[in-house]
Coordinates of C-alpha atoms in Angstrom, one line a residue:
M1 CA -2.6 17.2 -0.6
K2 CA -5.4 14.7 0.4
N3 CA -5.8 11.0 0.7
K4 CA -8.6 10.4 -1.7
K5 CA -9.0 6.7 -1.2
F6 CA -12.4 6.3 0.5
L7 CA -12.3 2.6 -0.2
Q8 CA -9.6 2.0 2.4
R9 CA -9.5 2.8 6.0
L10 CA -10.5 6.4 6.6
A11 CA -7.5 7.2 8.7
V12 CA -4.5 5.3 7.4
V13 CA -3.5 2.6 9.8
T14 CA 0.2 2.1 9.0
A15 CA 1.9 2.0 5.7
V16 CA 1.3 -1.7 5.9
S17 CA -2.3 -1.7 5.0
L18 CA -1.8 0.8 2.2
M19 CA 1.3 -0.7 0.7
T20 CA -0.3 -3.3 -1.7
V21 CA 0.8 -5.1 -4.8
S22 CA -1.2 -5.0 -8.1
S23 CA -0.7 -5.5 -11.8
V24 CA 0.4 -2.6 -14.0
Q25 CA -2.4 -0.3 -15.2
P26 CA -1.8 1.1 -18.7
L27 CA -2.1 4.8 -19.0
T28 CA -2.5 7.8 -21.2
A29 CA -0.8 11.2 -21.5
K30 CA -3.9 13.3 -21.4
A31 CA -5.3 13.6 -17.9
V32 CA -9.0 13.6 -16.9
S33 CA -10.3 15.3 -13.8
F34 CA -12.8 13.6 -11.4
P35 CA -15.1 14.9 -8.7
D36 CA -14.4 14.1 -5.0
E37 CA -18.0 13.3 -4.3
Y38 CA -21.4 12.8 -5.8
V39 CA -24.2 14.9 -4.2
N40 CA -27.6 13.2 -4.0
H41 CA -30.4 15.2 -2.5
K42 CA -33.0 12.5 -2.6
K43 CA -34.5 11.0 0.6
A44 CA -32.7 7.9 1.9
L45 CA -34.4 4.5 1.7
K46 CA -35.0 2.6 4.9
N47 CA -33.8 -1.0 5.3
A48 CA -31.8 -0.9 2.0
T49 CA -29.0 -3.2 1.0
L50 CA -25.9 -1.7 -0.6
R51 CA -24.0 -3.9 -3.0
V52 CA -20.3 -3.2 -3.4
G53 CA -18.1 -4.8 -6.0
Y54 CA -14.3 -4.9 -5.9
A55 CA -12.8 -5.3 -9.3
S56 CA -10.2 -8.1 -9.2
D57 CA -9.4 -11.4 -10.8
E58 CA -8.1 -12.8 -7.5
P59 CA -9.8 -13.6 -4.2
F60 CA -9.2 -11.7 -1.1
K61 CA -7.1 -13.6 1.5
G62 CA -9.4 -12.8 4.5
I63 CA -6.8 -12.2 7.2
F64 CA -8.5 -9.4 9.1
I65 CA -5.4 -8.1 10.9
D66 CA -3.5 -5.7 8.7
E67 CA -0.2 -6.4 10.5
L68 CA -0.3 -10.0 9.3
D69 CA -1.5 -9.5 5.8
S70 CA 0.0 -8.1 2.6
D71 CA -3.2 -8.4 0.6
G72 CA -4.7 -4.9 0.3
K73 CA -8.0 -6.3 -1.0
T74 CA -8.8 -7.6 2.4
S75 CA -8.5 -4.2 4.0
V76 CA -10.7 -2.7 1.3
M77 CA -13.3 -5.5 1.7
A78 CA -13.3 -4.9 5.5
A79 CA -13.8 -1.1 5.3
P80 CA -17.5 -1.2 6.4
G81 CA -16.4 -2.7 9.8
S82 CA -13.1 -1.0 10.1
A83 CA -12.5 2.1 12.2
S84 CA -9.3 4.0 13.0
L85 CA -8.4 5.5 16.4
F86 CA -7.3 8.9 15.1
G87 CA -8.3 11.5 12.6
Y88 CA -5.8 13.3 10.4
D89 CA -5.8 16.5 8.3
N90 CA -5.3 17.0 4.6
D91 CA -1.5 16.6 5.0
G92 CA -1.9 13.4 6.9
K93 CA -1.1 14.9 10.3
Y94 CA -2.9 13.5 13.3
V95 CA -5.6 15.8 14.7
A96 CA -8.1 15.6 17.5
G97 CA -11.4 13.8 16.9
G98 CA -12.6 10.3 16.2
F99 CA -12.5 7.4 18.6
G100 CA -9.1 8.4 20.0
N101 CA -6.5 11.1 20.2
V102 CA -2.7 11.2 20.3
K103 CA -0.7 13.9 21.9
F104 CA 3.1 14.2 21.3
D105 CA 5.7 15.4 23.7
R106 CA 8.9 16.1 21.9
K107 CA 10.8 17.0 25.1
N108 CA 10.2 13.6 26.6
N109 CA 10.0 11.6 23.4
T110 CA 6.5 10.2 24.2
A111 CA 3.1 9.9 22.6
L112 CA 0.0 9.7 24.7
I113 CA -2.9 7.7 23.2
S114 CA -6.4 8.4 24.6
I115 CA -9.4 6.3 23.7
T116 CA -12.9 7.6 24.0
K117 CA -15.8 5.8 25.8
K118 CA -17.6 5.7 22.4
A119 CA -15.2 3.0 21.0
R120 CA -16.7 -0.4 21.5
W121 CA -16.1 -3.7 19.8
S122 CA -18.9 -5.5 17.9
D123 CA -19.4 -7.8 20.9
G124 CA -20.1 -4.9 23.2
E125 CA -16.7 -4.8 25.0
P126 CA -15.0 -1.4 25.2
V127 CA -11.8 -0.6 23.2
T128 CA -9.0 -0.3 25.7
S129 CA -5.4 0.8 25.9
R130 CA -4.5 -3.0 26.1
D131 CA -6.1 -3.4 22.6
A132 CA -4.0 -0.5 21.3
A133 CA -0.8 -2.0 22.8
Y134 CA -1.7 -5.4 21.4
A135 CA -1.5 -4.0 17.9
Y136 CA 2.2 -3.3 18.5
E137 CA 2.8 -6.7 20.0
I138 CA 1.3 -8.5 17.0
Q139 CA 3.6 -6.6 14.7
A140 CA 6.7 -7.0 16.9
N141 CA 6.3 -10.6 18.1
K142 CA 8.6 -12.9 16.1
D143 CA 6.1 -15.8 16.2
S144 CA 3.4 -13.8 14.4
N145 CA 5.7 -13.5 11.4
S146 CA 4.5 -10.1 10.5
P147 CA 5.9 -8.8 7.2
Y148 CA 5.8 -5.3 8.6
Y149 CA 8.3 -5.5 11.4
N150 CA 10.8 -2.7 10.7
E151 CA 13.2 -0.2 12.1
M152 CA 10.5 2.4 12.6
L153 CA 8.9 0.1 15.1
E154 CA 12.2 -0.4 16.9
N155 CA 12.2 3.3 17.7
I156 CA 9.8 2.3 20.5
E157 CA 11.8 1.4 23.6
G158 CA 11.9 -2.4 24.2
V159 CA 10.5 -3.4 20.8
K160 CA 13.8 -5.0 19.6
E161 CA 14.3 -6.9 22.8
Y162 CA 10.7 -8.2 22.7
H163 CA 11.1 -9.2 19.0
E164 CA 14.3 -11.1 19.8
G165 CA 12.6 -13.0 22.7
K166 CA 14.8 -11.3 25.4
A167 CA 11.7 -9.7 27.0
D168 CA 8.1 -10.8 27.5
K169 CA 6.7 -7.4 27.0
I170 CA 7.5 -4.1 25.3
T171 CA 8.8 -1.8 28.0
G172 CA 8.0 1.4 25.9
L173 CA 4.3 0.7 26.0
E174 CA 3.0 2.0 29.3
E175 CA -0.7 1.4 30.0
K176 CA -1.6 4.3 32.3
D177 CA -5.2 3.0 32.7
S178 CA -7.8 1.3 30.5
K179 CA -8.1 4.3 28.2
H180 CA -4.6 5.7 28.1
L181 CA -1.4 4.3 26.5
L182 CA 1.9 6.2 26.8
I183 CA 4.4 5.3 24.2
H184 CA 8.1 5.9 25.0
F185 CA 10.3 6.5 21.9
K186 CA 14.1 6.4 21.7
E187 CA 13.7 9.5 19.6
L188 CA 10.5 11.3 18.5
T189 CA 10.8 12.0 14.7
P190 CA 8.8 14.3 12.4
A191 CA 7.1 11.3 10.7
A192 CA 5.6 10.0 14.0
E193 CA 3.0 12.8 13.9
Y194 CA 1.6 11.6 10.6
A195 CA -0.8 8.8 9.6
G196 CA 0.8 5.8 7.9
S197 CA 4.4 6.5 9.0
G198 CA 4.7 3.2 10.9
Y199 CA 5.6 4.9 14.2
V200 CA 2.2 5.2 15.8
A201 CA -0.3 2.5 14.9
N202 CA -3.8 3.9 14.1
V203 CA -5.5 0.6 15.0
A204 CA -6.4 -1.6 17.9
Y205 CA -7.2 -5.3 18.1
P206 CA -9.5 -7.0 20.6
Y207 CA -7.1 -8.5 23.2
H208 CA -10.0 -9.9 25.3
Y209 CA -11.1 -12.0 22.3
L210 CA -7.7 -13.0 20.8
K211 CA -5.5 -13.3 24.0
D212 CA -5.9 -17.1 24.0
V213 CA -4.7 -17.5 20.4
P214 CA -0.9 -18.0 20.2
F215 CA 0.9 -15.5 18.0
D216 CA 1.9 -18.1 15.5
K217 CA -1.7 -19.2 15.2
L218 CA -3.3 -15.8 14.7
V219 CA -3.0 -15.8 10.9
S220 CA -5.0 -19.1 10.6
S221 CA -7.4 -18.6 13.5
D222 CA -11.1 -18.6 12.9
K223 CA -11.3 -15.6 15.2
V224 CA -9.3 -13.6 12.7
R225 CA -10.5 -15.2 9.4
K226 CA -14.1 -16.1 9.9
H227 CA -15.4 -14.3 13.0
P228 CA -13.4 -11.1 13.4
L229 CA -14.5 -8.3 15.7
F230 CA -14.6 -4.6 14.6
F231 CA -15.4 -1.3 16.2
G232 CA -16.7 0.3 13.0
P233 CA -20.3 0.9 11.9
Y234 CA -20.9 -2.6 10.6
A235 CA -20.3 -6.2 11.8
I236 CA -19.8 -9.3 9.8
K237 CA -22.8 -11.6 9.5
K238 CA -21.4 -14.0 6.8
I239 CA -18.2 -14.6 4.9
V240 CA -17.7 -16.6 1.8
Q241 CA -13.9 -17.0 1.9
G242 CA -12.2 -15.1 -0.8
E243 CA -15.4 -14.0 -2.5
S244 CA -17.8 -11.9 -0.4
I245 CA -18.7 -10.5 3.0
E246 CA -22.2 -9.7 4.3
W247 CA -22.4 -6.8 6.8
V248 CA -25.1 -5.8 9.2
P249 CA -25.1 -2.7 11.5
N250 CA -22.9 -2.9 14.6
K251 CA -25.4 -2.2 17.4
Y252 CA -22.5 -1.1 19.7
Y253 CA -21.0 1.4 17.2
G254 CA -20.1 4.7 18.9
G255 CA -20.6 6.9 15.8
P256 CA -23.7 7.9 13.9
K257 CA -26.3 5.2 13.4
P258 CA -25.6 3.3 10.1
K259 CA -28.1 4.2 7.3
L260 CA -28.2 0.7 5.7
A261 CA -29.8 -2.6 6.8
K262 CA -27.0 -4.5 5.0
I263 CA -23.9 -4.1 2.9
I264 CA -22.5 -6.9 0.7
T265 CA -18.9 -6.5 -0.5
E266 CA -18.0 -8.9 -3.3
I267 CA -15.1 -9.6 -5.6
V268 CA -16.1 -9.1 -9.3
P269 CA -13.8 -10.2 -12.2
L270 CA -12.2 -7.4 -14.1
S271 CA -13.8 -8.5 -17.4
Q272 CA -17.3 -8.3 -15.8
A273 CA -17.0 -5.1 -13.8
A274 CA -18.3 -2.7 -16.4
T275 CA -21.2 -4.9 -17.4
A276 CA -22.1 -5.5 -13.8
M277 CA -22.2 -1.7 -13.0
K278 CA -24.2 -0.9 -16.1
S279 CA -26.8 -3.5 -15.3
G280 CA -27.1 -2.2 -11.7
K281 CA -25.8 -5.4 -10.1
Y282 CA -23.6 -3.2 -7.9
D283 CA -24.2 0.3 -6.4
V284 CA -20.5 0.9 -5.9
L285 CA -17.4 -0.4 -7.8
L286 CA -14.1 -0.2 -6.0
N287 CA -10.8 -0.4 -7.8
T288 CA -12.2 0.9 -11.1
S289 CA -9.5 0.2 -13.7
S290 CA -8.7 2.5 -16.7
A291 CA -10.3 -0.1 -19.1
T292 CA -13.5 -0.3 -17.0
Y293 CA -13.7 3.4 -16.7
N294 CA -13.5 3.7 -20.5
K295 CA -16.5 1.4 -20.8
I296 CA -18.7 3.1 -18.3
K297 CA -17.7 6.8 -18.5
D298 CA -20.7 7.7 -20.8
D299 CA -23.3 5.8 -18.7
K300 CA -25.7 8.5 -17.3
K301 CA -26.7 6.3 -14.3
L302 CA -23.1 6.2 -13.0
V303 CA -20.4 8.7 -11.8
T304 CA -16.7 8.0 -11.2
L305 CA -15.0 9.7 -8.2
G306 CA -11.3 10.1 -7.6
S307 CA -8.1 12.0 -8.1
L308 CA -4.4 11.4 -8.8
G309 CA -3.3 9.4 -5.8
T310 CA -0.1 8.7 -3.9
G311 CA 0.3 5.3 -5.5
I312 CA 2.8 4.4 -8.1
T313 CA 3.4 1.6 -10.6
Y314 CA 7.1 0.7 -10.7
L315 CA 9.7 -1.6 -12.2
G316 CA 11.8 -3.3 -9.4
F317 CA 15.0 -5.2 -9.6
K318 CA 16.1 -8.0 -7.2
V319 CA 19.7 -7.3 -6.4
G320 CA 20.1 -9.4 -3.2
H321 CA 18.5 -11.5 -0.6
A322 CA 17.7 -11.5 3.1
D323 CA 20.2 -13.2 5.5
K324 CA 19.2 -15.5 8.4
D325 CA 18.4 -12.4 10.5
G326 CA 16.1 -11.0 7.8
K327 CA 18.5 -8.2 6.9
S328 CA 18.9 -7.3 3.2
V329 CA 22.2 -8.2 1.7
M330 CA 23.3 -7.1 -1.8
D331 CA 24.9 -9.6 -4.2
K332 CA 27.3 -7.8 -6.5
S333 CA 27.9 -10.9 -8.6
L334 CA 24.3 -10.7 -10.0
P335 CA 24.1 -9.2 -13.5
I336 CA 21.2 -7.1 -12.4
S337 CA 23.4 -5.5 -9.8
N338 CA 25.0 -3.5 -12.6
R339 CA 23.5 0.0 -12.6
A340 CA 24.0 0.4 -16.4
L341 CA 21.9 -2.7 -17.1
R342 CA 19.1 -1.4 -14.9
Q343 CA 19.2 2.0 -16.5
A344 CA 19.3 0.6 -20.0
M345 CA 16.2 -1.5 -19.3
A346 CA 14.4 1.6 -18.1
Y347 CA 15.4 3.6 -21.2
A348 CA 14.2 0.7 -23.4
M349 CA 10.6 1.0 -22.1
N350 CA 8.2 3.1 -24.2
V351 CA 6.0 4.0 -21.2
E352 CA 4.6 7.2 -22.9
A353 CA 3.5 5.2 -26.0
V354 CA 1.8 2.6 -23.7
T355 CA -0.1 5.3 -21.9
K356 CA -1.4 6.8 -25.2
K357 CA -2.5 3.4 -26.5
F358 CA -4.2 2.0 -23.4
G359 CA -4.7 4.7 -20.9
H360 CA -8.0 6.5 -21.1
G361 CA -6.7 9.5 -19.2
V362 CA -6.6 8.1 -15.7
T363 CA -2.8 8.0 -14.9
K364 CA 0.4 9.7 -16.0
H365 CA 4.1 8.9 -16.7
A366 CA 6.1 9.1 -13.5
N367 CA 9.3 11.0 -13.1
T368 CA 10.1 10.0 -9.5
L369 CA 9.1 7.5 -6.9
I370 CA 7.1 10.3 -5.0
S371 CA 3.8 11.3 -6.5
P372 CA 2.8 14.9 -7.3
N373 CA 0.0 14.3 -4.8
Y374 CA 2.6 15.0 -2.1
G375 CA 2.9 18.6 -3.2
T376 CA 6.4 20.1 -2.6
Y377 CA 7.8 16.8 -1.5
H378 CA 7.6 15.7 -5.1
D379 CA 10.7 16.8 -7.1
K380 CA 9.4 17.9 -10.4
S381 CA 12.9 18.6 -11.7
V382 CA 13.9 15.0 -11.8
K383 CA 14.0 13.6 -15.4
A384 CA 11.9 10.6 -16.2
Y385 CA 13.4 7.6 -18.1
N386 CA 12.0 8.5 -21.5
F387 CA 12.1 5.9 -24.3
N388 CA 15.6 5.9 -25.9
L389 CA 16.9 2.7 -27.5
K390 CA 20.1 4.4 -28.6
K391 CA 20.9 5.4 -25.0
A392 CA 20.1 1.9 -23.8
N393 CA 22.4 0.3 -26.3
E394 CA 25.2 2.8 -25.4
L395 CA 24.9 2.0 -21.7
L396 CA 25.0 -1.7 -22.3
G397 CA 28.0 -1.5 -24.7
K398 CA 30.1 0.7 -22.4
A399 CA 29.3 -1.7 -19.4
G400 CA 30.7 -4.7 -21.3
F401 CA 27.4 -6.4 -22.2
K402 CA 28.4 -7.6 -25.7
R403 CA 26.0 -9.0 -28.4
G404 CA 26.5 -12.6 -29.5
K405 CA 25.7 -14.2 -32.8
D406 CA 22.1 -14.8 -31.7
G407 CA 21.6 -11.1 -31.1
Y408 CA 21.4 -11.4 -27.3
R409 CA 24.0 -9.9 -25.0
T410 CA 26.3 -11.7 -22.7
Q411 CA 27.5 -10.7 -19.3
P412 CA 30.8 -8.7 -19.0
N413 CA 32.5 -12.0 -17.9
G414 CA 31.3 -13.6 -21.1
K415 CA 28.6 -15.8 -19.5
K416 CA 25.2 -16.1 -21.0
L417 CA 22.7 -13.5 -19.8
V418 CA 19.0 -14.5 -19.3
L419 CA 16.9 -12.3 -17.1
T420 CA 13.8 -13.6 -15.3
M421 CA 10.7 -11.4 -14.9
L422 CA 8.1 -12.0 -12.3
D423 CA 4.6 -10.8 -13.1
Q424 CA 1.0 -11.6 -12.3
K425 CA -2.0 -12.2 -14.5
G426 CA -3.9 -9.2 -15.7
S427 CA -6.2 -7.8 -18.4
E428 CA -5.5 -8.0 -22.1
S429 CA -3.9 -4.6 -22.1
N430 CA -1.6 -5.6 -19.2
V431 CA -0.6 -8.7 -21.2
A432 CA 0.0 -6.5 -24.3
A433 CA 2.1 -4.0 -22.4
R434 CA 4.3 -6.7 -20.8
A435 CA 4.8 -8.4 -24.2
N436 CA 5.7 -5.0 -25.7
Y437 CA 8.4 -4.3 -23.0
I438 CA 9.9 -7.8 -23.4
Q439 CA 10.1 -7.2 -27.2
L440 CA 11.8 -3.9 -26.7
W441 CA 14.3 -5.4 -24.3
K442 CA 15.0 -7.9 -27.0
K443 CA 15.8 -5.1 -29.4
V444 CA 18.6 -3.9 -27.2
G445 CA 19.9 -7.5 -26.9
L446 CA 18.4 -8.5 -23.6
N447 CA 16.8 -11.9 -23.2
V448 CA 13.9 -11.6 -20.7
K449 CA 11.8 -14.7 -19.8
L450 CA 8.8 -14.9 -17.5
Y451 CA 9.2 -16.7 -14.1
S452 CA 8.0 -20.3 -14.6
G453 CA 7.2 -19.4 -18.2
K454 CA 3.9 -17.6 -17.4
A455 CA 2.3 -14.8 -15.4
L456 CA 1.2 -16.1 -12.0
E457 CA -2.1 -15.9 -10.0
Y458 CA -2.0 -13.0 -7.6
N459 CA -1.4 -14.9 -4.4
N460 CA 1.3 -17.1 -5.9
Y461 CA 2.9 -14.0 -7.4
L462 CA 2.9 -12.3 -4.0
D463 CA 4.4 -15.4 -2.3
V464 CA 7.3 -15.4 -4.8
L465 CA 7.8 -11.7 -4.6
S466 CA 8.1 -11.7 -0.8
S467 CA 10.2 -14.8 -0.5
N468 CA 13.7 -14.4 0.8
K469 CA 15.3 -17.0 -1.4
K470 CA 18.8 -15.9 -2.6
H471 CA 17.8 -15.5 -6.2
N472 CA 14.8 -16.7 -8.2
F473 CA 13.9 -13.7 -10.4
D474 CA 15.6 -10.5 -11.5
L475 CA 12.8 -8.0 -12.1
W476 CA 9.1 -7.4 -11.5
I477 CA 6.4 -4.8 -12.2
S478 CA 4.1 -3.9 -9.3
V479 CA 2.2 -1.1 -7.5
W480 CA 2.7 0.6 -4.2
S481 CA -0.4 2.3 -2.7
L482 CA 1.0 4.7 -0.2
P483 CA 0.0 6.6 3.0
P484 CA -0.2 10.4 3.4
E485 CA 3.2 10.7 5.1
P486 CA 5.7 10.9 2.3
T487 CA 8.9 9.6 4.0
S488 CA 7.2 6.3 4.9
Y489 CA 7.7 4.9 1.4
P490 CA 11.5 5.3 1.4
S491 CA 11.7 3.7 4.8
Y492 CA 9.6 0.7 4.0
I493 CA 11.0 -0.1 0.6
S494 CA 14.7 0.4 1.4
A495 CA 15.2 -0.2 5.1
P496 CA 17.7 -3.1 5.5
T497 CA 15.3 -5.0 7.8
S498 CA 12.0 -4.2 6.0
E499 CA 10.3 -7.3 4.5
L500 CA 8.8 -4.9 2.0
N501 CA 12.3 -4.3 0.6
Y502 CA 11.6 -7.0 -2.1
G503 CA 14.7 -6.1 -4.1
H504 CA 16.9 -6.2 -1.1
F505 CA 18.9 -3.2 -2.1
T506 CA 20.8 -1.3 0.6
S507 CA 23.5 1.2 0.6
K508 CA 25.2 3.6 3.1
E509 CA 24.1 6.6 1.0
N510 CA 20.4 5.5 1.0
D511 CA 20.5 4.8 4.7
K512 CA 21.9 8.2 5.3
L513 CA 19.2 10.0 3.2
V514 CA 16.4 8.1 4.8
A515 CA 17.7 8.8 8.3
Q516 CA 18.0 12.5 7.4
M517 CA 14.3 12.7 6.4
N518 CA 13.4 11.9 10.0
S519 CA 16.2 13.5 11.9
Q520 CA 15.6 16.3 14.5
K521 CA 16.6 18.7 11.7
A522 CA 13.7 17.4 9.7
F523 CA 11.2 19.1 12.0
N524 CA 12.1 22.0 9.8
T525 CA 9.9 21.3 6.8
K526 CA 12.2 23.0 4.3
Y527 CA 15.1 20.8 5.3
R528 CA 12.8 17.7 5.2
I529 CA 11.7 18.5 1.6
Q530 CA 15.3 19.0 0.5
Q531 CA 16.2 15.5 1.8
M532 CA 13.2 14.0 0.1
H533 CA 14.4 15.6 -3.2
K534 CA 17.9 14.2 -2.7
W535 CA 16.5 10.7 -2.2
Q536 CA 14.4 10.9 -5.3
Q537 CA 17.4 12.0 -7.3
Y538 CA 19.5 9.3 -5.8
M539 CA 17.0 6.5 -6.5
Q540 CA 16.4 7.7 -10.1
K541 CA 20.1 7.5 -10.7
E542 CA 20.6 4.1 -9.1
A543 CA 17.4 2.7 -10.7
Y544 CA 16.9 -0.1 -8.1
V545 CA 13.3 0.9 -8.4
V546 CA 12.2 2.7 -11.6
P547 CA 9.0 4.8 -11.5
L548 CA 6.6 4.1 -14.4
Y549 CA 3.1 5.5 -13.7
Y550 CA 1.3 7.7 -11.2
Q551 CA -2.2 6.3 -10.6
Y552 CA -5.6 7.8 -10.3
D553 CA -7.6 6.3 -7.5
L554 CA -11.1 5.7 -9.0
E555 CA -14.4 4.5 -7.5
T556 CA -17.6 4.3 -9.5
V557 CA -21.0 4.8 -7.9
G558 CA -24.6 4.6 -9.0
K559 CA -26.6 7.9 -8.8
N560 CA -28.9 6.2 -6.3
V561 CA -26.0 6.3 -3.7
K562 CA -26.1 9.0 -1.1
N563 CA -23.4 10.6 1.1
I564 CA -20.3 9.0 -0.6
S565 CA -17.0 10.8 -1.0
A566 CA -13.5 10.1 -2.3
D567 CA -12.0 12.4 0.3
A568 CA -11.5 10.4 3.5
T569 CA -10.3 13.4 5.4
D570 CA -13.9 14.9 5.3
V571 CA -15.2 12.0 7.5
K572 CA -15.0 11.9 11.3
Y573 CA -15.3 8.2 12.0
N574 CA -16.0 6.1 9.0
L575 CA -17.4 6.8 5.6
W576 CA -19.7 3.8 5.7
D577 CA -21.8 5.1 8.6
Q578 CA -23.0 7.9 6.3
V579 CA -23.7 6.0 3.1
A580 CA -27.3 5.4 2.1
L581 CA -29.4 4.4 -0.9
T582 CA -32.2 6.4 -2.6
K583 CA -34.7 5.5 -5.3

């Protein structure tokens, strides 16, 4: 079970940087296998420039602090400069190596972070324990308005008091010296030992550089958006906001000497991605879509790397809102709060047919919210919502949603029923898939309209999706790209205080299941797997979030690229310090 996404940080920072939103990718039933890496034995060129395209119709936001940004594109675009503190194994468990290490003490509920002398910022200053502690402060300080403040973070002593303004520091962060940070937990859980769980941050930020910037100004500061510091192999020379970044070697980098004179990472429109790769405009294409893959798969100059990943495309329902304290509250008066309605909408979707029509073999119909990439944590016994209009009609009829003369159903109380769908702009196949689903919902008597009458630009879509207004839409289709640690996803999407709980669903049963996944009993892997299976079964029944497709993580490279891999766990520090170009 590996994290195959070389385009993102090589050791997952927190679930925050990995949990991104994207438009639905159409799929096919017949799967295709891809290599993890391309082996190029040619001699590397000196002073070469690597051109990297990221396929997207939207700009990247350019907030180079993951804890303040929900735009996954920025993390990907920043990969040449990014470095993680810790390494992790194929299961996502932290291991020794890299620029830092973490040692857990279950008896005393602590984690000791050690930072090596090799770790230095791109201005030459050393990476310190203060920088590691600062990452937690950014996420926990209320003024920074991080969307990733959550209950996992509150497991560190003093975080809640700091967040509420009752303390001016986090008491559970003990800086032993400039290279050692001791974290005191209320309770050390199994997930804490895994990358991406949200308990132990795998990042640091330059406190010496940012300390004079108020927390509420960080997100707009030039030091964060235009002139950020990194401790990875490359440093930023030039940024064209939202469009491209020019990288040059970081002369203070503590890993192997970078092999390239320059890297240019650039956004390329989806419609132009295939042509750009075929013409040699880019050496690497990140975020290769199924449609792009279908156009370039036979090109002898190119090779596509990847595997079935941890990500999932899903249908979500907004069944509540966040109160003044940011806690999710269910609204049972909403039509979409009716489980039968949610289930009926899932049964009315012909996901399998869409995969066959548009897929090109790079994703598969999902049966649970946990990908098969997670091995035994995935419950293969759970039944998917297969296309069944008869079942959908039966569910709606029994729940009191009666058809009117116009063919549309009314609410059980007799009021008109119009459901609002939030979606973002995408490819022609995305548009066709969405229109198809809306038509099928109409067949079972459901009137579904697009929010504001159209699909939104990505950033506008994300703003609406993450807003805490009481009710401005009923459903949406989106993607989660997930970390190696499997219980992180349930915690982030369904914790009452998580800002990533876009649907604002919450229940005692769900809270209980999520807590059991990371209880002391869950140090027993068999028990932990059982609880994960129970959660998948519960979520499938309740249908607050309906799984649609598992996704292949694809990257396309020219055969003139050397030392590139889709398996991040094979790299000690950063993939980009090894990448080179040949003739």
